[in-house]
Short mmCIF file of C-alpha atoms and ligand atoms in Angstrom, two decimals:
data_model
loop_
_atom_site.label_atom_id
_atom_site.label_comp_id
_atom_site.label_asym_id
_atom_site.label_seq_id
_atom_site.Cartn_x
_atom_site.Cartn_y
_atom_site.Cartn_z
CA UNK A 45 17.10 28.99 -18.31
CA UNK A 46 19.65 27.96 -15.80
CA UNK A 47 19.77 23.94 -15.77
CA UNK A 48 18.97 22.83 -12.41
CA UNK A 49 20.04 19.58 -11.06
CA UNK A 50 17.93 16.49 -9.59
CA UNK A 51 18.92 15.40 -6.63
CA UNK A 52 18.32 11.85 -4.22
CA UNK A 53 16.91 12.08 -1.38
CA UNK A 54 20.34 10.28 0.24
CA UNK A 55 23.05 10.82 -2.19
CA UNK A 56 23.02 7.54 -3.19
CA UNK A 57 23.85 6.29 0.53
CA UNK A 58 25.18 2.78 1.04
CA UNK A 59 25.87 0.52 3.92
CA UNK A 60 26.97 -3.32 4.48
CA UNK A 61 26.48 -5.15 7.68
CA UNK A 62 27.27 -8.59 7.64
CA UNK A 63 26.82 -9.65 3.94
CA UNK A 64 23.63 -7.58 3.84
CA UNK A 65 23.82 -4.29 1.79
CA UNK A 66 21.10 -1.48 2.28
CA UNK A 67 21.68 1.30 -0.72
CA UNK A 68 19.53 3.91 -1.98
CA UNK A 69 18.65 4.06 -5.44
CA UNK A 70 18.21 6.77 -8.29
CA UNK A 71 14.92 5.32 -9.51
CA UNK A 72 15.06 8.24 -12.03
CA UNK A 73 11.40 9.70 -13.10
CA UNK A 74 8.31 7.80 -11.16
CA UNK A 75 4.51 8.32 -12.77
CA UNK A 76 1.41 7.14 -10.97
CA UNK A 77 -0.75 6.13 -13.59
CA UNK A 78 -4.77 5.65 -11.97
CA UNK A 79 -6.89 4.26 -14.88
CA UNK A 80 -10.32 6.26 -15.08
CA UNK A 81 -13.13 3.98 -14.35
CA UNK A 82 -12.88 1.08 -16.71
CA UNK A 83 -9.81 1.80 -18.64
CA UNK A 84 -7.36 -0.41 -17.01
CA UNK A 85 -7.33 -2.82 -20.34
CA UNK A 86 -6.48 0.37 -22.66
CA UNK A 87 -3.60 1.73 -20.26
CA UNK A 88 -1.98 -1.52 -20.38
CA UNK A 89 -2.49 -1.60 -24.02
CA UNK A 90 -1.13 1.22 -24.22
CA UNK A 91 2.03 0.68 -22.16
CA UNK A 92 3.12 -2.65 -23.83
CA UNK A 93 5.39 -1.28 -25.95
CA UNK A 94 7.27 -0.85 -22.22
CA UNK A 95 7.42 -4.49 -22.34
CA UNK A 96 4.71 -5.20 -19.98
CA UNK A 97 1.01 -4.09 -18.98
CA UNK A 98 -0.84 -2.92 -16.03
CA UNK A 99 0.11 -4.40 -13.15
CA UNK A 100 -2.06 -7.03 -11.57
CA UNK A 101 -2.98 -6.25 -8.04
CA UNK A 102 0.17 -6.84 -5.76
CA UNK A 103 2.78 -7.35 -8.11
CA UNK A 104 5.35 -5.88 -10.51
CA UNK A 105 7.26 -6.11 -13.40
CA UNK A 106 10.82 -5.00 -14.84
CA UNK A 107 12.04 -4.90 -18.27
CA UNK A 108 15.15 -3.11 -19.64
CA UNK A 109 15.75 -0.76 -16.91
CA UNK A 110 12.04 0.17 -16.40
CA UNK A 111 9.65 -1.17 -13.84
CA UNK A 112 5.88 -1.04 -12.70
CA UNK A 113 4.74 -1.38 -9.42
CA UNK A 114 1.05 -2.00 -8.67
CA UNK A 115 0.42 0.81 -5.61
CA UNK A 116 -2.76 0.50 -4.20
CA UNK A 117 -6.35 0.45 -5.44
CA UNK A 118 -6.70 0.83 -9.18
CA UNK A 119 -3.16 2.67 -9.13
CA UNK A 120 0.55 1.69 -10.55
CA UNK A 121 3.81 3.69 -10.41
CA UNK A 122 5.85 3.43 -13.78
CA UNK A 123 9.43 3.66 -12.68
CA UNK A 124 12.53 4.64 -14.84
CA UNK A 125 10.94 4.92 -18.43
CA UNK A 126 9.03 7.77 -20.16
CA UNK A 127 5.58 7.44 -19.87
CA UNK A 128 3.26 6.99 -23.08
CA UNK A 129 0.31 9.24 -23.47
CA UNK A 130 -2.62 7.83 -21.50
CA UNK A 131 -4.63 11.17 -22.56
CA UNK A 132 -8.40 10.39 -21.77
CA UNK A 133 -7.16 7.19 -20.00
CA UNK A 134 -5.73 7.69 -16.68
CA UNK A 135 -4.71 10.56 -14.50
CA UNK A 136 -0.86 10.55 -14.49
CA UNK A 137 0.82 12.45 -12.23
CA UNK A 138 5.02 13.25 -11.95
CA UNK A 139 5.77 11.82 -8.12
CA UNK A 140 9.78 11.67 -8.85
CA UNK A 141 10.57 13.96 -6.20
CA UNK A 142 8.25 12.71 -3.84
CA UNK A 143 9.69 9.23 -3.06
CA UNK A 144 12.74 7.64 -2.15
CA UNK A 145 13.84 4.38 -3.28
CA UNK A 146 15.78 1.65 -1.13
CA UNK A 147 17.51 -1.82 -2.06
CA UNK A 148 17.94 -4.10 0.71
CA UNK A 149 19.54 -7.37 -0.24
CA UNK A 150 21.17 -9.79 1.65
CA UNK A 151 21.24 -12.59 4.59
CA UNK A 152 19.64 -10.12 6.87
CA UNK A 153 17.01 -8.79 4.62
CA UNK A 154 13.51 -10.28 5.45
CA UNK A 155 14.88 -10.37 9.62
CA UNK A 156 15.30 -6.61 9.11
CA UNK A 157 12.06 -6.02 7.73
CA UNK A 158 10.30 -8.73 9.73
CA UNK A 159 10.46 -6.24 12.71
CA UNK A 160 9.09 -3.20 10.85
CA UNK A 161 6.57 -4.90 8.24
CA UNK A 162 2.97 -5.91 9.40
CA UNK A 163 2.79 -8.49 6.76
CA UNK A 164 3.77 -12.52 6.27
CA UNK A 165 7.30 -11.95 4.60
CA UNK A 166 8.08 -15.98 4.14
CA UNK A 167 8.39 -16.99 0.53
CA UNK A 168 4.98 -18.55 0.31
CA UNK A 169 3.24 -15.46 1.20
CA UNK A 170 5.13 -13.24 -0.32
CA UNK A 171 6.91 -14.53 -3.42
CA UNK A 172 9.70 -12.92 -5.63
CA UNK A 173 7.92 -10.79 -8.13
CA UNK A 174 5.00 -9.80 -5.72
CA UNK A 175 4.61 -6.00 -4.12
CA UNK A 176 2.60 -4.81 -1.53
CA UNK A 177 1.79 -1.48 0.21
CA UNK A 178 2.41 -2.06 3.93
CA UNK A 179 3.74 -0.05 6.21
CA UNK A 180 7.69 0.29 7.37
CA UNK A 181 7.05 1.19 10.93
CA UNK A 182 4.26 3.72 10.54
CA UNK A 183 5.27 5.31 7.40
CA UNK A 184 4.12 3.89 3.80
CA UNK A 185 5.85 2.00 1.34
CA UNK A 186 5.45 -0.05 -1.47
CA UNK A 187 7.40 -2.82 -0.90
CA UNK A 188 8.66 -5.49 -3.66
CA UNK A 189 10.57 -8.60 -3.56
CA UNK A 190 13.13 -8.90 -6.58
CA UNK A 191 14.74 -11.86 -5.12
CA UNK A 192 14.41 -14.60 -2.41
CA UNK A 193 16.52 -12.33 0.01
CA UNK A 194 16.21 -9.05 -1.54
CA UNK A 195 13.84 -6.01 -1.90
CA UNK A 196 13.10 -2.75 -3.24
CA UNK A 197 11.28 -0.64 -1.35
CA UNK A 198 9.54 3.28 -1.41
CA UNK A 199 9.26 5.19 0.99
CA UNK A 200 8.10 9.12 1.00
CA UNK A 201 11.27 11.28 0.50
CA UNK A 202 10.63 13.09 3.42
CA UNK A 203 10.95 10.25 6.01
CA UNK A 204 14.11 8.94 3.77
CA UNK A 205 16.70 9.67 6.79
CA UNK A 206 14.23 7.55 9.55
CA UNK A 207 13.52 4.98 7.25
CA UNK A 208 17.45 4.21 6.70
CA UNK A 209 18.03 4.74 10.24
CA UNK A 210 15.41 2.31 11.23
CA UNK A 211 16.62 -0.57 9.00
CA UNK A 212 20.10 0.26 9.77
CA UNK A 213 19.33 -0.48 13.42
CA UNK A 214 17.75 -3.78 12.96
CA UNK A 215 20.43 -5.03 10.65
CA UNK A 216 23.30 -3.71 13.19
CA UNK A 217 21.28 -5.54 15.85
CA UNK A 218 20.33 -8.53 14.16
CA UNK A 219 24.52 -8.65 13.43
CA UNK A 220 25.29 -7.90 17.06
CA UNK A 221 23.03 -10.05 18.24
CA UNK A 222 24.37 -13.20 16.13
CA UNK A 223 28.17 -12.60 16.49
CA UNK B 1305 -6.34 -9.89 14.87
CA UNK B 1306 -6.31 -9.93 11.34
CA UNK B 1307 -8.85 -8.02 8.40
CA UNK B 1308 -8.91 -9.85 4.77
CA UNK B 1309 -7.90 -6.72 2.22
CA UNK B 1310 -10.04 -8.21 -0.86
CA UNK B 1311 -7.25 -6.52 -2.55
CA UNK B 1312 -4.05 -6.92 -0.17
CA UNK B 1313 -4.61 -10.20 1.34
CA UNK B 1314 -4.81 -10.87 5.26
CA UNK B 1315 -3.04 -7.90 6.86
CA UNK B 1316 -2.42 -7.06 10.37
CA UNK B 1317 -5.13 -4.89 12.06
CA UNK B 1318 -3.02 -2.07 12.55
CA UNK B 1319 -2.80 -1.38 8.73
CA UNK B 1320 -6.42 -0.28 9.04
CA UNK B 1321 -8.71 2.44 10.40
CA UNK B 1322 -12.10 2.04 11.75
CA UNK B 1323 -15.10 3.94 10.28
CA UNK B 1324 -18.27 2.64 11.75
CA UNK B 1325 -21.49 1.11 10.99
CA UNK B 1326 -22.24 -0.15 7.09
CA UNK B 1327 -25.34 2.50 7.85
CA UNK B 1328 -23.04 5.43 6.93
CA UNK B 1329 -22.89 4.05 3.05
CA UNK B 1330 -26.97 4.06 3.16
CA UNK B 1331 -27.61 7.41 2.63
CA UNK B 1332 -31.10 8.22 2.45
CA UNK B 1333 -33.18 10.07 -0.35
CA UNK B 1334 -33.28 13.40 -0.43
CA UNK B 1335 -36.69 13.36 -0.42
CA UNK B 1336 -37.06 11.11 2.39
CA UNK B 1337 -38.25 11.99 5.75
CA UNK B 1338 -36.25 13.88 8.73
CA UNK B 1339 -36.65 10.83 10.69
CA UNK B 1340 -35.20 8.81 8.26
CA UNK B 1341 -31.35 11.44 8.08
CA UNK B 1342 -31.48 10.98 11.94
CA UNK B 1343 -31.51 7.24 11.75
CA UNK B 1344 -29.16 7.24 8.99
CA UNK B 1345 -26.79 9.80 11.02
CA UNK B 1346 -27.02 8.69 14.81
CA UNK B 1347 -29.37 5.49 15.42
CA UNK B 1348 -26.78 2.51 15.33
CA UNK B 1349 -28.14 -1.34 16.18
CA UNK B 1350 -25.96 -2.82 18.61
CA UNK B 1351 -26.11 -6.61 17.38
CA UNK B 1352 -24.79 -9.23 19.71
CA UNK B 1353 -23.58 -11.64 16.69
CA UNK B 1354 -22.97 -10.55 12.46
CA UNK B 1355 -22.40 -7.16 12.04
CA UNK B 1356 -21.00 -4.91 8.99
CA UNK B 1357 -18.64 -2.35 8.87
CA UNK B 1358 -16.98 -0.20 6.99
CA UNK B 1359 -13.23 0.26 7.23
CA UNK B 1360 -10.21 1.76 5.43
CA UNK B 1361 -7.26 0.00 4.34
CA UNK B 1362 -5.15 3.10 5.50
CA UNK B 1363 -1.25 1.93 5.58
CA UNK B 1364 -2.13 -0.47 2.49
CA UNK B 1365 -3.93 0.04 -0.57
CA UNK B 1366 -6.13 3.27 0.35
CA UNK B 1367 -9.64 1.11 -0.43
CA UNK B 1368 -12.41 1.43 1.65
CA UNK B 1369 -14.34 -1.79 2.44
CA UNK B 1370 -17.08 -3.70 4.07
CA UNK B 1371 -16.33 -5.97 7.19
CA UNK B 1372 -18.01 -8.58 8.55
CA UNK B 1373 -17.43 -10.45 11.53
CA UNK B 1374 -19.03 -11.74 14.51
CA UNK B 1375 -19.06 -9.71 17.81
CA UNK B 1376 -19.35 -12.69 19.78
CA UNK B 1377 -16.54 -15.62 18.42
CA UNK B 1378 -14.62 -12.35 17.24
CA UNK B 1379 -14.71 -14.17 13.70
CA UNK B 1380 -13.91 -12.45 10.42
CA UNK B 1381 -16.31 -13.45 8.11
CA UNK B 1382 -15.00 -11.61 4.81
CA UNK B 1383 -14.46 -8.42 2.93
CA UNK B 1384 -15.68 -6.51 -0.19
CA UNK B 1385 -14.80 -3.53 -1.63
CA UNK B 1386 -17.09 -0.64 -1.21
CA UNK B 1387 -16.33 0.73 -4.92
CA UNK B 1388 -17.76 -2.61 -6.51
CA UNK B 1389 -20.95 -2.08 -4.32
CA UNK B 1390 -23.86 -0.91 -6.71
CA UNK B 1391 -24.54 2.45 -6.09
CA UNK B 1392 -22.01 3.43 -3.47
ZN1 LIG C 46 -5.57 -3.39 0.88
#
């Protein structure tokens, strides 16, 4: 069988305006994992050899190179690691292809998203470690903050291109608008 | 103006869609009366004051829940999720 080869969504795309660096990232395989009614305790049993459990609602956690990313009601996305059986315990489902993953880090960040994001992006609100699913613009996204001025954020592969264009434009005006 | 997500937080509005009247999540028995699917279906009070309704947290979490707020201060009175109601 002829070995077929995975590509991103942007080619691993890259850009730095003023100190602030937007870059795509290979975020490898992605599972959504959606506990059957009442199983949320086993499933994060059952992932702890991972290094951490099911997410509690609006946040994530990293270890070694994996992640988890609570994404909406009663539903996480396990990021970069092989999923463990959850047979009989949740409905996992491969979503690799389907997404496209985005770093944004930098001076500029939470400006930037501050004029796509519905949501209170101070520190306070929205703390590092926490993730949400708001909207970039109109199209989804979970969004997470890794750091005090940076974020990884999903987006559906098919709007990859307008999502980079959009936060390209408010970091190139935000930069224009300053110098 | 701004819905409480009793999963998300206070979010923005926009982030949600607008089904209707708490009614529709009263479904009547099956055994019940005509009268009582066409009040169920199209007979809405129009309350000047509390009302409940049901609305979707559509660019958020994807969980349907129960509104209620005031229709005269315009005050949000709080949240709950429609899958923890009994029986929905
Ligand atoms: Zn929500």
């Amino acid at each position: 069988m002829p070995e077929l080869i995975a590509k991103t969504a942007l080619a691993g795309k890259k850009l730095v305006v003023a100190g602030t660096t937007l870059a795509e990232i290979d975020h490898g395989a992605v599972r959504s994992i959606a506990p059957y009614p009442g199983q949320e305790l086993a499933v994060g049993q059952a992932l702890l050899p991972l290094g951490f459990g099911f997410p509690a609602v609006n946040s994530f956690a990293e270890k070694d190179g994996a992640l988890i990313a609570w994404a909406g009601r009663e539903q996480a996305f396990l990021i970069g690691a092989d999923c463990p059986d959850l047979g009989g315990l949740a409905a996992v489902t491969d979503q690799s292809g389907g997404w496209v993953s985005l770093s944004l880090q930098g001076p500029l960040a939470v400006e930037a998203l501050a004029r796509y994001v519905p949501m209170d992006m101070r520190l306070a609100a929205f703390p590092v470690g926490a993730a949400a699913r708001t909207p970039l613009y109109h199209m989804s996204m979970v969004l997470m903050r890794v750091a005090e001025d940076g974020f990884r954020l999903m987006l559906f592969r098919s709007m990859a291109r307008t999502a980079w264009h959009e936060i390209e434009v408010a970091l190139k005006t935000l930069a224009a608008r300053a110098a | 103006m701004r819905i409480p997500c009793p999963l998300c937080g206070s979010r923005d509005r926009r982030e949600f869609y607008y089904y209707g009247s708490e009614d529709y999540l009263k479904r009547p028995s099956d055994q019940g009366s005509i009268d009582d699917l066409d009040n169920q279906l199209f007979l809405r009070d129009n309350p000047a004051g509390v009302t409940r309704d049901v609305w979707y947290h559509e660019a958020g979490c994807g969980a349907w829940m129960v509104v209620t707020r005031n229709t005269v201060s315009h005050e949000v009175l709080g949240s709950e999720l429609v899958a923890k109601k009994k029986g929905a």
